[in-house]
Amino acid sequence: MSRSDDIAHLGHVEILTDRFDESLDFFTRVYGLKLSAKDKTSAYLRAWDDYEFHTLKLTRSDTTGVGHIAYRAASPEALNRRVAAIEASDYKVLGWDDSDPGHGPAFRFEDPFGHVFEIYWETRRYEPDDDDRPALKNTASRYQQNGGAPRRLDHLNLLADDVTEFRRFMETCLGSRVTEMIQLDNGRIGGCWFTVNNKTYDLACTEEHGGGNGRLHHVTYATDQREDILRAADIFLENGVHIETGPHKHAIQGTFFLYVWEPAGNRVELANAGARLILAPDWDPVVWTETERKKGQAWGLKTIESFHTHGTPPVAEKD
Amino acid sequence: MSRSDDIAHLGHVEILTDRFDESLDFFTRVYGLKLSAKDKTSAYLRAWDDYEFHTLKLTRSDTTGVGHIAYRAASPEALNRRVAAIEASDYKVLGWDDSDPGHGPAFRFEDPFGHVFEIYWETRRYEPDDDDRPALKNTASRYQQNGGAPRRLDHLNLLADDVTEFRRFMETCLGSRVTEMIQLDNGRIGGCWFTVNNKTYDLACTEEHGGGNGRLHHVTYATDQREDILRAADIFLENGVHIETGPHKHAIQGTFFLYVWEPAGNRVELANAGARLILAPDWDPVVWTETERKKGQAWGLKTIESFHTHGTPPVAEKD
Amino acid sequence: MSRSDDIAHLGHVEILTDRFDESLDFFTRVYGLKLSAKDKTSAYLRAWDDYEFHTLKLTRSDTTGVGHIAYRAASPEALNRRVAAIEASDYKVLGWDDSDPGHGPAFRFEDPFGHVFEIYWETRRYEPDDDDRPALKNTASRYQQNGGAPRRLDHLNLLADDVTEFRRFMETCLGSRVTEMIQLDNGRIGGCWFTVNNKTYDLACTEEHGGGNGRLHHVTYATDQREDILRAADIFLENGVHIETGPHKHAIQGTFFLYVWEPAGNRVELANAGARLILAPDWDPVVWTETERKKGQAWGLKTIESFHTHGTPPVAEKD
Amino acid sequence: MSRSDDIAHLGHVEILTDRFDESLDFFTRVYGLKLSAKDKTSAYLRAWDDYEFHTLKLTRSDTTGVGHIAYRAASPEALNRRVAAIEASDYKVLGWDDSDPGHGPAFRFEDPFGHVFEIYWETRRYEPDDDDRPALKNTASRYQQNGGAPRRLDHLNLLADDVTEFRRFMETCLGSRVTEMIQLDNGRIGGCWFTVNNKTYDLACTEEHGGGNGRLHHVTYATDQREDILRAADIFLENGVHIETGPHKHAIQGTFFLYVWEPAGNRVELANAGARLILAPDWDPVVWTETERKKGQAWGLKTIESFHTHGTPPVAEKD
């Protein structure tokens, strides 16, 4: 299935934290995002070259995980087409929401596994003040030195009991296309990588093995170079951040990665895909077998156990 | 103007050379492309991760410069829509061509400055043999070590007497959108950067100051990392290649660049844009003033004179 | 103990292989060394910026492991001083050898664990022919593109049953100083890193756990940048080389590393120490406790089992 | 002449500034050094992995340039040998100084061009407090993220009317050896690169063309990777620092470089030499001819005019 072009890109992700202050300190000082605004319940963050007001909404909560996932439509008409398609589907519709200061009305709906999505057209561009005005007018704000300082939001990974069903949801509601996937020997799909544009993926879904529902596996921002990630590893080390795995190169998608846990336990990644893009309009999904996956990551690193089980919110009996 | 989505991506560029053997040796051994096929008049080359049979057609000629520029359509229907739009325009139509072994029928047309373009849908995917089969099935062929070894075709730059008119051509025929441009004090547009997808640009046009017609400024392939370009600089140095300027960072588009001349004099670039993409569907073109351009490149490097005058084919009185 | 300054640097290492042709193909085409000469029994190899005729002697054998380790003295007088010190010691003296075409007379002696060392003054500088003459006269030969293309020999690691005793040998015979070491809870030294100059280390010795004698753990060449190692990882992957562990960063010495096994099973490393040097003349050895080592490598990677047991020649019951 | 081994390494450089506050802000926040201490007249700075209390003494003054250059001896005996050699020479002796809080008694002397040198043995190691304690005990302090964050002091460059005479001074007083030099057609030495250890150079002297006396050309700190310098270029850009030239690669010594001017006008560099070291005890100086130098830097960048004339303190009629 070719992509519909109605959805332009992943817009932002809302992350829940039961350690709001520590999480905010991590994301701004160590991970390297910038704070656009903060209210009683949430902080609105963005990478230095994200053009919108926020790409990460960090929300104070009694749990962790993902609050909602937002995609921006390609036009007002495209938004209407998507809303019609979703309303015509069998998926749960939550209706219009205008609670975020970072964009206009958003149409909310839910996947079969409890993840809340929203799509919107009207947005709020980030307007840098004098202190944050970049030297080069083609960047959204000053390049910042703090922490990992990723350039932009890249993707997120959600856990679901049935990846095949999740795929139907993404194709139906967002018109996403699949770029790579894992075909398990038992006939199930172990994981699926989706994109709505030329990025190799903006959302991945892997099979839930932790027993939870509506869980988040990780959220990722992109760095300009692989060296930025090696440097970030030292920054995480110096700041006592739990480095789960990496830096290393994924076999799937070939992305250079580094996974850490923010203070509340949500897994966050820094990644670099090099110059890789999906430009072919008729790209055939790359299908990985279970045998191929057993080889580990690109350079042979074995996938560590927690990567298969840890998600947020945590599931007591599994974590 | 929002992009039409009818055109998927830049497909390939045909380069003319009056030193065919030296040029072919340069592109394969030093610049680092792979040879897909070769006939009496042309060699068909591609970067190691280009998915099509060729992205560079190197053609034996008594001159230099660009033979034709090819874009791949997003679907058969999209191709038909574009053909209709071009036929309805006032631009010169050259009709259908099926001379290239790398793709199906291509509809050819010409810009007002003598550059030949073509659009096509049917393509020939590169099929690696055992020697060229990659270790990771999501890459088009083996990562190769020779020379600069760029990953994929990135963009080209054409010279035109009237960039404003060239812009109308690109918007009308390809539905390209402008991401950045130079506004001269004399009211003219000094340069314009176009894209049909999420790449920051796939074609640039700068004002012709050399007095020629239908000239090429340069063709560029993308590397995964900036370090690949620093390494390539040493390779070019060891091979006696004329390094014109760089490595350095462009102010416009922020691309890290290195320009060299292949044996016949055609300018070729290696570039890396980091993680920068144009994801906003309503991106406002960044407009650079003449004063801003006088600051030189991002880190202050002055643009060298030959960059303003050298194009191919050469124009005696200017080069 | 301050260093004696009598020994200038590690000169070369002789590696034995029972798969001579495959090993030679690996070292020249994949690992990226250059062939200086070859005779019936050995091939003489060097990195592109090694100033001597060879830094790796690859010798046809019915086993694997290390043949001998050579250090170059700082002067003829320094060589005599070292010879006198060694002869006055209780270590086994093998006498003068002039079998290598790459240097003059070498004085050979043996450590208590069966490793043969030699020291020499007269050497044979590598003289590049026209094809190998570098563009910059301050490099020993052309920068080459093949494989990992490390810049120079860096260090080697030997296994010994008693690292404390090995340390006495290095200090007595070579005047080496210890820069870092592992202090085990059982009172033994688990590993010791030595240097004779400003390099952080040129030889390491770790406790033999495989049950062998006179075994080699690995030989290492240095790359200019960490990115060269990430790139090499892809080259090893494409060439089916067994990547044992890495790329990652060592906690001890902070070196960025990648370990692979050459066709005969000898472990070889590519490493980059960044700008780190030991400049302090009174450097106090950094002592790591067993608890600290349990944290794994710098960014948390657990040391894999084979790293503790695999050495060459292999010991059947342990490997 | 082989090196004497009496001098271990360049210890620190004192820089004068007539814009103390701006200069201190630059060195700590933008260039990326750490502040060890500050008194009424000076600030004592070091890179994050410099083992001594300070490697840069920034002193409030009514002018700019270099205050003094300090080298650390290899031992107390070595210090005495050097002092005797200097006192036996015809060079100006200034006697013992103990004004610096960062080390013990220093023996001061002067070169024929007005540069003050000192040598010392007793030093004060940097002792990190809890906030600055590194995660890895083999680094001198926490890896810091601010600014360029170089790893250690690397070298400085002084201007002198007669480089041949300056060379005699360095060999006589410090036992430095020459690794590379420029032989001008007029028979004079245009520049000379010196080292007392395995670094490719720790001090360079180039012919004074600005008409001044005792002037400084630049001071340099080393980064771990070339990418750190590309990143620093963006940081300098965002902070409005005057980038004079680079990033690029020197032909002489092959160092990757970036030169900027700190607020008072003193030129400072960030450099990376990759894995290049001078290990040969009998290294023959590489001699560059005027013709070879006319080729510009390694990749063809022409040396800009200010590089030949700008030094500190400035000389009115030349700057």
PDB file of N, CA and C in Angstrom, chain A residues 17-74:
ATOM      1  N   THR A  17       5.344  11.219  33.632  1.00  0.00           N
ATOM      2  CA  THR A  17       6.402  10.928  34.594  1.00  0.00           C
ATOM      3  C   THR A  17       5.909  11.112  36.023  1.00  0.00           C
ATOM      4  N   ASP A  18       6.311  10.203  36.884  1.00  0.00           N
ATOM      5  CA  ASP A  18       5.959  10.353  38.306  1.00  0.00           C
ATOM      6  C   ASP A  18       7.148  10.959  39.066  1.00  0.00           C
ATOM      7  N   ARG A  19       8.128  11.428  38.299  1.00  0.00           N
ATOM      8  CA  ARG A  19       9.263  12.167  38.881  1.00  0.00           C
ATOM      9  C   ARG A  19       9.481  13.400  38.009  1.00  0.00           C
ATOM     10  N   PHE A  20       8.491  14.242  37.954  1.00  0.00           N
ATOM     11  CA  PHE A  20       8.466  15.371  37.025  1.00  0.00           C
ATOM     12  C   PHE A  20       9.736  16.222  37.075  1.00  0.00           C
ATOM     13  N   ASP A  21      10.134  16.641  38.243  1.00  0.00           N
ATOM     14  CA  ASP A  21      11.286  17.539  38.342  1.00  0.00           C
ATOM     15  C   ASP A  21      12.577  16.873  37.856  1.00  0.00           C
ATOM     16  N   GLU A  22      12.782  15.628  38.278  1.00  0.00           N
ATOM     17  CA  GLU A  22      13.993  14.937  37.826  1.00  0.00           C
ATOM     18  C   GLU A  22      13.936  14.695  36.319  1.00  0.00           C
ATOM     19  N   SER A  23      12.751  14.334  35.818  1.00  0.00           N
ATOM     20  CA  SER A  23      12.617  14.080  34.384  1.00  0.00           C
ATOM     21  C   SER A  23      12.882  15.354  33.589  1.00  0.00           C
ATOM     22  N   LEU A  24      12.332  16.477  34.063  1.00  0.00           N
ATOM     23  CA  LEU A  24      12.512  17.748  33.359  1.00  0.00           C
ATOM     24  C   LEU A  24      13.984  18.144  33.361  1.00  0.00           C
ATOM     25  N   ASP A  25      14.649  17.935  34.495  1.00  0.00           N
ATOM     26  CA  ASP A  25      16.084  18.238  34.575  1.00  0.00           C
ATOM     27  C   ASP A  25      16.853  17.378  33.583  1.00  0.00           C
ATOM     28  N   PHE A  26      16.482  16.108  33.499  1.00  0.00           N
ATOM     29  CA  PHE A  26      17.145  15.194  32.558  1.00  0.00           C
ATOM     30  C   PHE A  26      16.962  15.663  31.114  1.00  0.00           C
ATOM     31  N   PHE A  27      15.717  15.927  30.740  1.00  0.00           N
ATOM     32  CA  PHE A  27      15.449  16.276  29.336  1.00  0.00           C
ATOM     33  C   PHE A  27      16.076  17.605  28.920  1.00  0.00           C
ATOM     34  N   THR A  28      16.160  18.551  29.843  1.00  0.00           N
ATOM     35  CA  THR A  28      16.717  19.857  29.471  1.00  0.00           C
ATOM     36  C   THR A  28      18.236  19.919  29.636  1.00  0.00           C
ATOM     37  N   ARG A  29      18.758  19.408  30.733  1.00  0.00           N
ATOM     38  CA  ARG A  29      20.182  19.583  31.026  1.00  0.00           C
ATOM     39  C   ARG A  29      21.059  18.457  30.473  1.00  0.00           C
ATOM     40  N   VAL A  30      20.524  17.236  30.454  1.00  0.00           N
ATOM     41  CA  VAL A  30      21.339  16.083  30.069  1.00  0.00           C
ATOM     42  C   VAL A  30      21.030  15.591  28.652  1.00  0.00           C
ATOM     43  N   TYR A  31      19.756  15.369  28.391  1.00  0.00           N
ATOM     44  CA  TYR A  31      19.358  14.878  27.065  1.00  0.00           C
ATOM     45  C   TYR A  31      19.496  16.015  26.057  1.00  0.00           C
ATOM     46  N   GLY A  32      19.216  17.235  26.496  1.00  0.00           N
ATOM     47  CA  GLY A  32      19.499  18.401  25.676  1.00  0.00           C
ATOM     48  C   GLY A  32      18.357  19.002  24.877  1.00  0.00           C
ATOM     49  N   LEU A  33      17.140  18.934  25.413  1.00  0.00           N
ATOM     50  CA  LEU A  33      16.026  19.620  24.751  1.00  0.00           C
ATOM     51  C   LEU A  33      15.898  21.018  25.332  1.00  0.00           C
ATOM     52  N   LYS A  34      15.073  21.861  24.694  1.00  0.00           N
ATOM     53  CA  LYS A  34      14.842  23.221  25.172  1.00  0.00           C
ATOM     54  C   LYS A  34      13.419  23.350  25.701  1.00  0.00           C
ATOM     55  N   LEU A  35      13.268  24.163  26.720  1.00  0.00           N
ATOM     56  CA  LEU A  35      11.964  24.361  27.344  1.00  0.00           C
ATOM     57  C   LEU A  35      11.247  25.536  26.679  1.00  0.00           C
ATOM     58  N   SER A  36      10.086  25.256  26.072  1.00  0.00           N
ATOM     59  CA  SER A  36       9.300  26.327  25.445  1.00  0.00           C
ATOM     60  C   SER A  36       8.340  26.959  26.443  1.00  0.00           C
ATOM     61  N   ALA A  37       7.740  26.129  27.281  1.00  0.00           N
ATOM     62  CA  ALA A  37       6.800  26.636  28.280  1.00  0.00           C
ATOM     63  C   ALA A  37       6.559  25.555  29.331  1.00  0.00           C
ATOM     64  N   LYS A  38       5.989  25.975  30.424  1.00  0.00           N
ATOM     65  CA  LYS A  38       5.733  25.055  31.530  1.00  0.00           C
ATOM     66  C   LYS A  38       4.497  25.533  32.279  1.00  0.00           C
ATOM     67  N   ASP A  39       3.590  24.633  32.575  1.00  0.00           N
ATOM     68  CA  ASP A  39       2.433  25.009  33.392  1.00  0.00           C
ATOM     69  C   ASP A  39       2.344  24.031  34.565  1.00  0.00           C
ATOM     70  N   LYS A  40       1.267  24.074  35.281  1.00  0.00           N
ATOM     71  CA  LYS A  40       1.189  23.256  36.505  1.00  0.00           C
ATOM     72  C   LYS A  40       1.368  21.765  36.230  1.00  0.00           C
ATOM     73  N   THR A  41       0.863  21.318  35.077  1.00  0.00           N
ATOM     74  CA  THR A  41       0.879  19.876  34.842  1.00  0.00           C
ATOM     75  C   THR A  41       1.928  19.414  33.838  1.00  0.00           C
ATOM     76  N   SER A  42       2.315  20.312  32.939  1.00  0.00           N
ATOM     77  CA  SER A  42       3.212  19.859  31.874  1.00  0.00           C
ATOM     78  C   SER A  42       4.320  20.843  31.530  1.00  0.00           C
ATOM     79  N   ALA A  43       5.386  20.302  30.943  1.00  0.00           N
ATOM     80  CA  ALA A  43       6.465  21.115  30.379  1.00  0.00           C
ATOM     81  C   ALA A  43       6.458  20.819  28.881  1.00  0.00           C
ATOM     82  N   TYR A  44       6.665  21.873  28.065  1.00  0.00           N
ATOM     83  CA  TYR A  44       6.641  21.733  26.613  1.00  0.00           C
ATOM     84  C   TYR A  44       8.051  21.907  26.099  1.00  0.00           C
ATOM     85  N   LEU A  45       8.581  20.857  25.502  1.00  0.00           N
ATOM     86  CA  LEU A  45       9.985  20.824  25.096  1.00  0.00           C
ATOM     87  C   LEU A  45      10.141  20.608  23.597  1.00  0.00           C
ATOM     88  N   ARG A  46      11.293  20.995  23.088  1.00  0.00           N
ATOM     89  CA  ARG A  46      11.596  20.788  21.669  1.00  0.00           C
ATOM     90  C   ARG A  46      13.108  20.690  21.489  1.00  0.00           C
ATOM     91  N   ALA A  47      13.525  20.046  20.399  1.00  0.00           N
ATOM     92  CA  ALA A  47      14.943  20.022  20.047  1.00  0.00           C
ATOM     93  C   ALA A  47      15.257  21.353  19.369  1.00  0.00           C
ATOM     94  N   TRP A  48      16.541  21.702  19.297  1.00  0.00           N
ATOM     95  CA  TRP A  48      16.913  23.047  18.820  1.00  0.00           C
ATOM     96  C   TRP A  48      16.486  23.341  17.381  1.00  0.00           C
ATOM     97  N   ASP A  49      16.278  22.321  16.555  1.00  0.00           N
ATOM     98  CA  ASP A  49      15.836  22.617  15.186  1.00  0.00           C
ATOM     99  C   ASP A  49      14.416  22.142  14.899  1.00  0.00           C
ATOM    100  N   ASP A  50      13.656  21.767  15.928  1.00  0.00           N
ATOM    101  CA  ASP A  50      12.237  21.456  15.724  1.00  0.00           C
ATOM    102  C   ASP A  50      11.517  22.766  15.450  1.00  0.00           C
ATOM    103  N   TYR A  51      10.704  22.819  14.397  1.00  0.00           N
ATOM    104  CA  TYR A  51      10.086  24.092  14.002  1.00  0.00           C
ATOM    105  C   TYR A  51       8.819  24.430  14.790  1.00  0.00           C
ATOM    106  N   GLU A  52       8.254  23.429  15.474  1.00  0.00           N
ATOM    107  CA  GLU A  52       7.040  23.684  16.237  1.00  0.00           C
ATOM    108  C   GLU A  52       7.336  24.049  17.692  1.00  0.00           C
ATOM    109  N   PHE A  53       6.329  24.560  18.355  1.00  0.00           N
ATOM    110  CA  PHE A  53       6.451  25.013  19.737  1.00  0.00           C
ATOM    111  C   PHE A  53       6.942  23.909  20.658  1.00  0.00           C
ATOM    112  N   HIS A  54       6.444  22.703  20.437  1.00  0.00           N
ATOM    113  CA  HIS A  54       6.946  21.588  21.238  1.00  0.00           C
ATOM    114  C   HIS A  54       6.841  20.281  20.463  1.00  0.00           C
ATOM    115  N   THR A  55       7.758  19.381  20.748  1.00  0.00           N
ATOM    116  CA  THR A  55       7.705  18.033  20.167  1.00  0.00           C
ATOM    117  C   THR A  55       7.649  16.993  21.291  1.00  0.00           C
ATOM    118  N   LEU A  56       7.906  17.445  22.519  1.00  0.00           N
ATOM    119  CA  LEU A  56       7.751  16.560  23.671  1.00  0.00           C
ATOM    120  C   LEU A  56       6.964  17.298  24.749  1.00  0.00           C
ATOM    121  N   LYS A  57       5.839  16.702  25.140  1.00  0.00           N
ATOM    122  CA  LYS A  57       5.054  17.243  26.246  1.00  0.00           C
ATOM    123  C   LYS A  57       5.315  16.327  27.431  1.00  0.00           C
ATOM    124  N   LEU A  58       5.959  16.872  28.450  1.00  0.00           N
ATOM    125  CA  LEU A  58       6.284  16.086  29.636  1.00  0.00           C
ATOM    126  C   LEU A  58       5.245  16.390  30.702  1.00  0.00           C
ATOM    127  N   THR A  59       4.481  15.384  31.099  1.00  0.00           N
ATOM    128  CA  THR A  59       3.352  15.610  31.996  1.00  0.00           C
ATOM    129  C   THR A  59       3.498  14.908  33.347  1.00  0.00           C
ATOM    130  N   ARG A  60       3.263  15.716  34.391  1.00  0.00           N
ATOM    131  CA  ARG A  60       3.288  15.228  35.766  1.00  0.00           C
ATOM    132  C   ARG A  60       2.165  14.197  35.935  1.00  0.00           C
ATOM    133  N   SER A  61       2.486  13.047  36.487  1.00  0.00           N
ATOM    134  CA  SER A  61       1.491  11.974  36.591  1.00  0.00           C
ATOM    135  C   SER A  61       1.825  11.054  37.759  1.00  0.00           C
ATOM    136  N   ASP A  62       0.906  10.132  38.040  1.00  0.00           N
ATOM    137  CA  ASP A  62       1.224   9.150  39.091  1.00  0.00           C
ATOM    138  C   ASP A  62       1.756   7.874  38.450  1.00  0.00           C
ATOM    139  N   THR A  63       1.951   7.934  37.145  1.00  0.00           N
ATOM    140  CA  THR A  63       2.526   6.781  36.458  1.00  0.00           C
ATOM    141  C   THR A  63       3.487   7.264  35.373  1.00  0.00           C
ATOM    142  N   THR A  64       3.897   6.366  34.499  1.00  0.00           N
ATOM    143  CA  THR A  64       4.808   6.729  33.405  1.00  0.00           C
ATOM    144  C   THR A  64       4.207   6.243  32.093  1.00  0.00           C
ATOM    145  N   GLY A  65       4.984   6.369  31.023  1.00  0.00           N
ATOM    146  CA  GLY A  65       4.502   5.909  29.725  1.00  0.00           C
ATOM    147  C   GLY A  65       4.122   7.058  28.824  1.00  0.00           C
ATOM    148  N   VAL A  66       3.300   6.753  27.829  1.00  0.00           N
ATOM    149  CA  VAL A  66       2.933   7.751  26.825  1.00  0.00           C
ATOM    150  C   VAL A  66       1.528   8.286  27.059  1.00  0.00           C
ATOM    151  N   GLY A  67       1.388   9.613  27.006  1.00  0.00           N
ATOM    152  CA  GLY A  67       0.074  10.232  27.154  1.00  0.00           C
ATOM    153  C   GLY A  67      -0.678  10.203  25.843  1.00  0.00           C
ATOM    154  N   HIS A  68      -0.081  10.822  24.844  1.00  0.00           N
ATOM    155  CA  HIS A  68      -0.673  10.729  23.492  1.00  0.00           C
ATOM    156  C   HIS A  68       0.410  10.942  22.454  1.00  0.00           C
ATOM    157  N   ILE A  69       0.102  10.551  21.225  1.00  0.00           N
ATOM    158  CA  ILE A  69       1.011  10.677  20.090  1.00  0.00           C
ATOM    159  C   ILE A  69       0.328  11.561  19.057  1.00  0.00           C
ATOM    160  N   ALA A  70       1.023  12.604  18.596  1.00  0.00           N
ATOM    161  CA  ALA A  70       0.397  13.541  17.664  1.00  0.00           C
ATOM    162  C   ALA A  70       1.107  13.584  16.319  1.00  0.00           C
ATOM    163  N   TYR A  71       0.317  13.578  15.252  1.00  0.00           N
ATOM    164  CA  TYR A  71       0.841  13.722  13.895  1.00  0.00           C
ATOM    165  C   TYR A  71       0.243  14.976  13.281  1.00  0.00           C
ATOM    166  N   ARG A  72       1.049  15.683  12.502  1.00  0.00           N
ATOM    167  CA  ARG A  72       0.514  16.863  11.830  1.00  0.00           C
ATOM    168  C   ARG A  72       0.069  16.492  10.416  1.00  0.00           C
ATOM    169  N   ALA A  73      -1.108  16.969  10.008  1.00  0.00           N
ATOM    170  CA  ALA A  73      -1.636  16.697   8.672  1.00  0.00           C
ATOM    171  C   ALA A  73      -0.909  17.562   7.643  1.00  0.00           C
ATOM    172  N   ALA A  74      -1.051  17.188   6.369  1.00  0.00           N
ATOM    173  CA  ALA A  74      -0.362  17.887   5.281  1.00  0.00           C
ATOM    174  C   ALA A  74      -1.101  19.151   4.846  1.00  0.00           C
TER     175      ALA A  74
END
